[in-house]
XYZ file of C-alpha atoms in Angstrom:
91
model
C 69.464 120.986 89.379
C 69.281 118.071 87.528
C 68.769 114.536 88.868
C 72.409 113.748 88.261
C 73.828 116.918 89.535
C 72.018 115.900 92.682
C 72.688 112.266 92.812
C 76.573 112.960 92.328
C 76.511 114.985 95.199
C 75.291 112.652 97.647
C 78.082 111.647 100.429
C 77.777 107.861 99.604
C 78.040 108.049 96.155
C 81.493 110.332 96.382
C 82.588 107.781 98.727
C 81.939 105.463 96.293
C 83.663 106.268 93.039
C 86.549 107.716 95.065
C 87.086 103.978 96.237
C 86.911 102.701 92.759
C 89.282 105.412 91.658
C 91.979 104.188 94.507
C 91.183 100.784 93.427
C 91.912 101.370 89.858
C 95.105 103.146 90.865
C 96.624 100.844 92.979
C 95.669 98.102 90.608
C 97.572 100.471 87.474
C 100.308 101.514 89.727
C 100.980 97.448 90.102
C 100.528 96.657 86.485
C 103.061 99.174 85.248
C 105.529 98.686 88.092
C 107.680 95.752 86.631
C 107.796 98.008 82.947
C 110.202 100.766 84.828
C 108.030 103.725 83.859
C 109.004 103.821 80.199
C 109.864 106.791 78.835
C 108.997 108.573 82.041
C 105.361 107.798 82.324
C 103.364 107.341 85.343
C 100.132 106.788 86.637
C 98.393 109.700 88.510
C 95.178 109.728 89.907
C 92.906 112.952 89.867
C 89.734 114.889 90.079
C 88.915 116.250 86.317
C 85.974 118.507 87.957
C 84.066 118.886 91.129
C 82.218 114.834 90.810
C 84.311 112.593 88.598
C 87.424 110.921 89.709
C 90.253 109.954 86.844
C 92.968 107.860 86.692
C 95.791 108.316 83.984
C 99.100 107.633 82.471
C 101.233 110.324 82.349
C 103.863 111.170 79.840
C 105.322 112.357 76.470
C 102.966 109.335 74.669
C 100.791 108.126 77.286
C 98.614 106.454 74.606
C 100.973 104.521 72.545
C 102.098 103.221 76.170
C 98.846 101.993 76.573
C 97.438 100.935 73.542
C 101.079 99.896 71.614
C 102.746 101.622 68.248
C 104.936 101.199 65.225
C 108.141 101.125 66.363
C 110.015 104.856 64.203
C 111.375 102.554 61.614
C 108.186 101.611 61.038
C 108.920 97.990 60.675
C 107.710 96.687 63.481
C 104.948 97.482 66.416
C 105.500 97.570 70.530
C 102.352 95.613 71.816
C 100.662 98.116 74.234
C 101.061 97.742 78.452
C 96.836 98.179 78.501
C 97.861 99.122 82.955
C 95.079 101.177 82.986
C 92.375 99.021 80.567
C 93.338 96.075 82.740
C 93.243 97.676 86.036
C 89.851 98.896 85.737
C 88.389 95.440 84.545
C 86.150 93.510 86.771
C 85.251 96.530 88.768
């Protein structure tokens, strides 16, 4: 086993980045509340495999949400909501 196999394993630190993932998430789930999940997205929270903790944003374009895009026309761009970027700064 490898030192980081063994280290993630440890009680304290699961304890640990499960509180920063619930602090993320309740941080996200604040940022995006006044936007009135556009275009049905929401933020979820989740384990991606047996030691890491995720958080994301949900939905049919999850990262133009995020990050912004060209609006179809193409003539002008939607500034992205960056919940989850500014949710997990300062941490």
């Amino acid at each position: 086993m490898s030192v980081e196999a063994y280290l993630a394993r440890l009680p304290g630190v699961q304890a640990a980045v499960s509180d920063v993932q619930d602090r993320i998430y309740r941080r996200a789930r604040a940022n995006f509340a006044s936007h009135d999940r556009p275009g049905g997205h929401r933020i979820k929270k989740g384990r991606p495999n047996r030691y890491d903790r995720a958080v994301y944003l949900v939905g049919p374009a999850p990262a133009s949400v995020e990050f912004g895009h060209f609006t179809v026309s193409g003539d002008g761009y939607v500034e992205g909501l960056h919940v989850l970027g500014r949710a997990s700064r300062g941490l």
